[in-house]
XYZ file of C-alpha atoms in Angstrom:
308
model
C -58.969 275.906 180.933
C -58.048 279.274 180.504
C -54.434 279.848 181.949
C -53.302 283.382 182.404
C -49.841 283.747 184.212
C -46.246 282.515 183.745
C -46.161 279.051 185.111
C -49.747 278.298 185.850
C -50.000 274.195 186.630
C -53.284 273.036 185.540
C -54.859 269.855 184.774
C -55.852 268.371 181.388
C -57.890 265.361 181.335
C -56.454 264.323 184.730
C -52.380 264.776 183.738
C -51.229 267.849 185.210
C -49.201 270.356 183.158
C -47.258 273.197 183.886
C -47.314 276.059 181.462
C -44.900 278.881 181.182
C -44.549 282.342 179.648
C -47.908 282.395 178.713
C -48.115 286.460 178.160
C -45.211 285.937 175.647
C -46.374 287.640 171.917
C -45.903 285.088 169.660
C -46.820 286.917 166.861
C -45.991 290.718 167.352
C -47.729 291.897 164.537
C -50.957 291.123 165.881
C -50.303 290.871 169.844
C -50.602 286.977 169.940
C -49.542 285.312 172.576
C -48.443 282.196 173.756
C -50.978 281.739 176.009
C -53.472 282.244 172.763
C -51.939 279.643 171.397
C -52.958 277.290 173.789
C -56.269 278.384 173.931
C -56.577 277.919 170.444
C -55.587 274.328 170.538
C -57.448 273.889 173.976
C -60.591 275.266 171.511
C -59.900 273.143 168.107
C -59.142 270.092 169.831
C -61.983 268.243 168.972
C -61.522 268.420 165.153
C -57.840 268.379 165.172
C -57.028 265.366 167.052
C -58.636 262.810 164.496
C -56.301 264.067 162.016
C -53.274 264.036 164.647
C -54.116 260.659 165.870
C -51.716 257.872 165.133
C -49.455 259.658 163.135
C -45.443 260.885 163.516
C -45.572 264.410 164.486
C -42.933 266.548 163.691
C -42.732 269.915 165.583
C -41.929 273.367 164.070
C -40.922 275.544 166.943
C -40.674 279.142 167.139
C -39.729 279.405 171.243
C -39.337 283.703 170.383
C -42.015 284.175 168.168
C -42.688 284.116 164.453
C -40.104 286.753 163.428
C -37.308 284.800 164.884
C -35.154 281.600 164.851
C -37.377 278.489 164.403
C -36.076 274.770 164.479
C -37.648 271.526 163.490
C -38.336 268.668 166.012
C -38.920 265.400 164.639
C -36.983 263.794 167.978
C -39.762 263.672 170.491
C -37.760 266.052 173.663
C -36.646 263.774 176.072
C -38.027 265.520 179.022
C -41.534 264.785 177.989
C -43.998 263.856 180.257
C -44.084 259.861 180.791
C -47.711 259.595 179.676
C -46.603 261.162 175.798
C -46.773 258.679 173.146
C -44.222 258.180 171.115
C -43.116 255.833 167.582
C -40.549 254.712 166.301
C -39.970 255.309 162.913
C -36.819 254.716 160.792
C -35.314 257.737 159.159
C -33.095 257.797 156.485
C -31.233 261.264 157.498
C -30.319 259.821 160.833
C -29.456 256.246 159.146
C -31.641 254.711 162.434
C -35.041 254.943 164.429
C -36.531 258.542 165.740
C -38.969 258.537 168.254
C -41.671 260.498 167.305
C -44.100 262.385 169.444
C -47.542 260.672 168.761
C -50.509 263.775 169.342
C -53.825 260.997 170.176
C -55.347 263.235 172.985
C -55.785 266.611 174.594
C -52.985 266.529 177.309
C -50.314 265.581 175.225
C -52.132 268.537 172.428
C -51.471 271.054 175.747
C -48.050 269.890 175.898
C -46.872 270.662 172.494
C -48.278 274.381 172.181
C -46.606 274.570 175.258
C -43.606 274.193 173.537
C -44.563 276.468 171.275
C -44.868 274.183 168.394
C -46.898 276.871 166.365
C -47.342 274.444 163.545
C -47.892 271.137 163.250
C -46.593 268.469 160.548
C -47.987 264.651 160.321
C -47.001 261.836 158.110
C -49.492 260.583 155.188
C -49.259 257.752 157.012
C -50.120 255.979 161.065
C -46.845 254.854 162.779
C -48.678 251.634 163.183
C -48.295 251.184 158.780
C -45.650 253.280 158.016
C -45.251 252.513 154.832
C -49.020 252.490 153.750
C -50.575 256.393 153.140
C -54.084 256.959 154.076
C -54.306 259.898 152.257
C -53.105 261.418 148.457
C -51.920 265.194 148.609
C -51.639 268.151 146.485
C -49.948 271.681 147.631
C -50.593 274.303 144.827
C -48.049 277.020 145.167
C -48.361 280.144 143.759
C -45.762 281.770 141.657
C -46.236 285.671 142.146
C -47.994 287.002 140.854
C -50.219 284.177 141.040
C -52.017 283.764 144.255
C -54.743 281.179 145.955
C -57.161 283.202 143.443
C -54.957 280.674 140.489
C -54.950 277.914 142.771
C -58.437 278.125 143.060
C -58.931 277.769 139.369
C -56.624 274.696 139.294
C -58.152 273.004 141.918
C -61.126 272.921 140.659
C -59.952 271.786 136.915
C -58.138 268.961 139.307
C -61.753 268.400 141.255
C -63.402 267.750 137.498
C -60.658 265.268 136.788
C -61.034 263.212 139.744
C -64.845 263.266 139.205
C -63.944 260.988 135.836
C -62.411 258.703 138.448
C -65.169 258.850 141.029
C -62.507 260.498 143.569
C -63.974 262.760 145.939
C -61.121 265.459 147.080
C -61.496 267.780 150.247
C -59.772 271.244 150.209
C -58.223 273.210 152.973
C -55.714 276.361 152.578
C -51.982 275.687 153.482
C -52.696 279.021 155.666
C -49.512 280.651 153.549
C -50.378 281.745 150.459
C -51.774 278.157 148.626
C -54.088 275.767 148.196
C -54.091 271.815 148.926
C -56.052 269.171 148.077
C -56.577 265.718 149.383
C -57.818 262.583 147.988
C -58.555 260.211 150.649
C -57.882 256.141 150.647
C -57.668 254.888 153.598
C -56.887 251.163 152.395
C -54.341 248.902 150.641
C -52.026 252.010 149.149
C -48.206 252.513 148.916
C -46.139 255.402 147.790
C -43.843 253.856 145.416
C -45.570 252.442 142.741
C -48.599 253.939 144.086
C -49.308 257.143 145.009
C -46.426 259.159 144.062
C -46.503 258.129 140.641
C -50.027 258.671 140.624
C -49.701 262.232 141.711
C -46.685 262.843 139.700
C -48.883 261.294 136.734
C -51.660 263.785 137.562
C -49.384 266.757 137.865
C -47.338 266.667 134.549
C -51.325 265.146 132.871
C -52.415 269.391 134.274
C -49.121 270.932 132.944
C -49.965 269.148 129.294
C -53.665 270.497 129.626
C -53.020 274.258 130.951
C -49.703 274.475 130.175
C -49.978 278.658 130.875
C -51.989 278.178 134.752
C -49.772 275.057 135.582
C -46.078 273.420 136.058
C -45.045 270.194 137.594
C -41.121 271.278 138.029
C -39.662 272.513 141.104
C -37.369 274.840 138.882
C -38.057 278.082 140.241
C -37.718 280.145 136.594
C -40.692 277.959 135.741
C -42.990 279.310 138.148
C -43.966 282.958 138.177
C -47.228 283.505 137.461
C -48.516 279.947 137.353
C -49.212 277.143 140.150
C -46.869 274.382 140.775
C -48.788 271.047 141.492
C -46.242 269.976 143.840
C -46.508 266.393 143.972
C -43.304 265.467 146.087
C -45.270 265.513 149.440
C -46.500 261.585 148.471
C -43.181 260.470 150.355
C -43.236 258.295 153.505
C -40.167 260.279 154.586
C -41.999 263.531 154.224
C -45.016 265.435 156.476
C -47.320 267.995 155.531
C -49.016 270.725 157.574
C -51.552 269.665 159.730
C -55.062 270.746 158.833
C -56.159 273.400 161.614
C -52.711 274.008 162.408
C -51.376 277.767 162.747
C -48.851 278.983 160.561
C -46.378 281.247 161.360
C -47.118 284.122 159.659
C -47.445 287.855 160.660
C -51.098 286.793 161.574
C -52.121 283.876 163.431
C -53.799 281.796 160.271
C -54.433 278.423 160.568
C -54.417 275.694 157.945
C -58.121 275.299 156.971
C -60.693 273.645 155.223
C -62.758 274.812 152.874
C -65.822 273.852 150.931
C -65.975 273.414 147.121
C -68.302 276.422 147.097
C -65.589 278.664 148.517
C -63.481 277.401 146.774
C -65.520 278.690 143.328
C -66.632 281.749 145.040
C -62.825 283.005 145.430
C -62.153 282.064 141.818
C -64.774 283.949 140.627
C -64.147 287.144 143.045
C -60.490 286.882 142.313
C -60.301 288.228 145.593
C -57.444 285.684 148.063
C -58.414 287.162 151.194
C -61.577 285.572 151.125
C -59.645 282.260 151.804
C -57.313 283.690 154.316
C -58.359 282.329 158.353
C -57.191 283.359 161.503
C -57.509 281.295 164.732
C -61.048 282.583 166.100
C -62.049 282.499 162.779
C -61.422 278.611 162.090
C -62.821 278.522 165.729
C -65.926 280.015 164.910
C -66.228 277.964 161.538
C -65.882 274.939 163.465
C -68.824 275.739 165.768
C -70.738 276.383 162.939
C -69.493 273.921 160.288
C -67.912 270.655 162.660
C -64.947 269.032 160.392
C -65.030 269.835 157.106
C -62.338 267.843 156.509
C -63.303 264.719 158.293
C -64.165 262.765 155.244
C -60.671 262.255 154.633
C -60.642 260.646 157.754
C -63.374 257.665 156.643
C -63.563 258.001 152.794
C -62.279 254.489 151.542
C -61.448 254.562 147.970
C -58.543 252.956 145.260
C -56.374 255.033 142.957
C -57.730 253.894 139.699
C -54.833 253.522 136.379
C -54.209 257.042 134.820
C -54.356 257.123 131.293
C -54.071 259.969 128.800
């Protein structure tokens, strides 16, 4: 599928969809359009749907391109296509249920970069267990002047501790300007009691270490020049950025993983544009590479007690 004009109706796994403006620049920086959007998704599909799969979406919209007004979506858009899935999911904000766009499959993939949803932003958890993560994140944020080149260096301090606890973690740039990292589970877990103390545990256990690389606080005169270990994602009333989603930036980059051997090649180089991806980069890494991140997909393993 390859659409080229305004309007084009095609069909997508035998549900027909009608795309429009698809010669609209997205991002004008670089020329993308709309239409390259879609392709991109059309393209990444394979990898990106296991990670979509089952889980709340919520849509970050930019319908004039990156340098204008965006709005969230968590709603799923009530003229939606009959065969889009959607959950119900109780939200505090709203005091009641939000239906939620569910992303299992390649049509209903089409349909949201046709909105242009540029990125995309999942729950920790499935709609069908709400309350139970599947996953345990990280997002290492650079104060400036720190960079990915610091987060780099963190990560992999945070990679030696969860060796001690026979963890494995999987990396992936927040295609902005950090790093995250993801411990799988994908059993029994919670976020009360469980996770988010755990990663709140682990964050403040980094700031005692490296106290000079490393904060835990969202205080923002705390941060220059070191990485905040933001632990606050761990929240079943907050998403995070889809891995191989774009980001809108001036360039299309995309959300991406990345082996622990780039990761200690950037740290070394000091050099952050070696972890910076574009769309037919990540598309040509997956040809090459598959999922890197698919073990957090089918990794099953238990937060152990954090001591010291």
């Amino acid at each position: 599928m390859t659409p080229t004009a305004p309007g084009t109706r095609v069909e997508v796994d035998g549900r027909e969809l009608s795309l429009s403006n698809l010669d609209k620049v997205l991002y004008p920086k670089t020329g993308f359009t709309k239409g390259e959007v879609i392709s991109y998704y059309r393209q990444i599909a394979p990898v990106i749907l296991p990670h979509l799969s089952g889980r709340p979406l919520t849509l970050k919209r930019y319908p004039n391109g990156v340098d204008q007004q965006f709005f969230y979506e968590k709603r799923c858009p009530k003229h939606r296509p009959p065969w889009v899935r959607v959950a119900e999911i109780y939200s505090r904000h709203n005091r009641g249920d939000v239906a939620y766009c569910v992303c299992s499959d390649l049509p209903t993939l089409v349909w949201v970069a046709n909105l242009a949803s540029l990125e995309l932003h999942t729950s920790l958890s499935r709609a069908d267990h709400i309350e139970q993560p599947t996953m345990l994140v990280f997002d290492l944020d650079p104060g400036p002047p720190a960079t990915v080149v610091e987060c780099c260096r963190v990560a992999l301090r945070l990679r030696e501790l969860f060796e001690q606890m026979d963890l494995a973690a999987s990396a992936k740039t927040s295609g902005s300007k950090g790093l995250q990292l993801y411990v799988p589970l994908n059993g029994p877990a919670s976020y009360d009691g469980g996770t988010k103390d755990f990663a709140l545990a682990v964050a403040q256990l980094m700031e005692k270490r490296i106290p000079d690389e490393v904060v835990s606080s969202m205080k923002k005169e705390l941060r220059p020049g070191k990485v905040l270990i933001d632990w606050s994602q761990n929240d079943q009333h907050k998403t995070t950025v889809c891995v191989y989603s774009l980001r809108a930036k001036d360039r299309p980059t995309v959300s991406t993983p990345v082996t622990w051997e780039e990761v200690e090649r950037c740290a070394e180089a000091g050099d952050p544009e070696l972890l910076v991806f574009e769309a037919s980069d990540v598309v040509a890494r997956v040809a090459k590479f598959g999922d890197l991140f698919a073990a957090v997909n089918e990794v099953r393993q238990r937060l152990p007690e954090l001591t010291g």
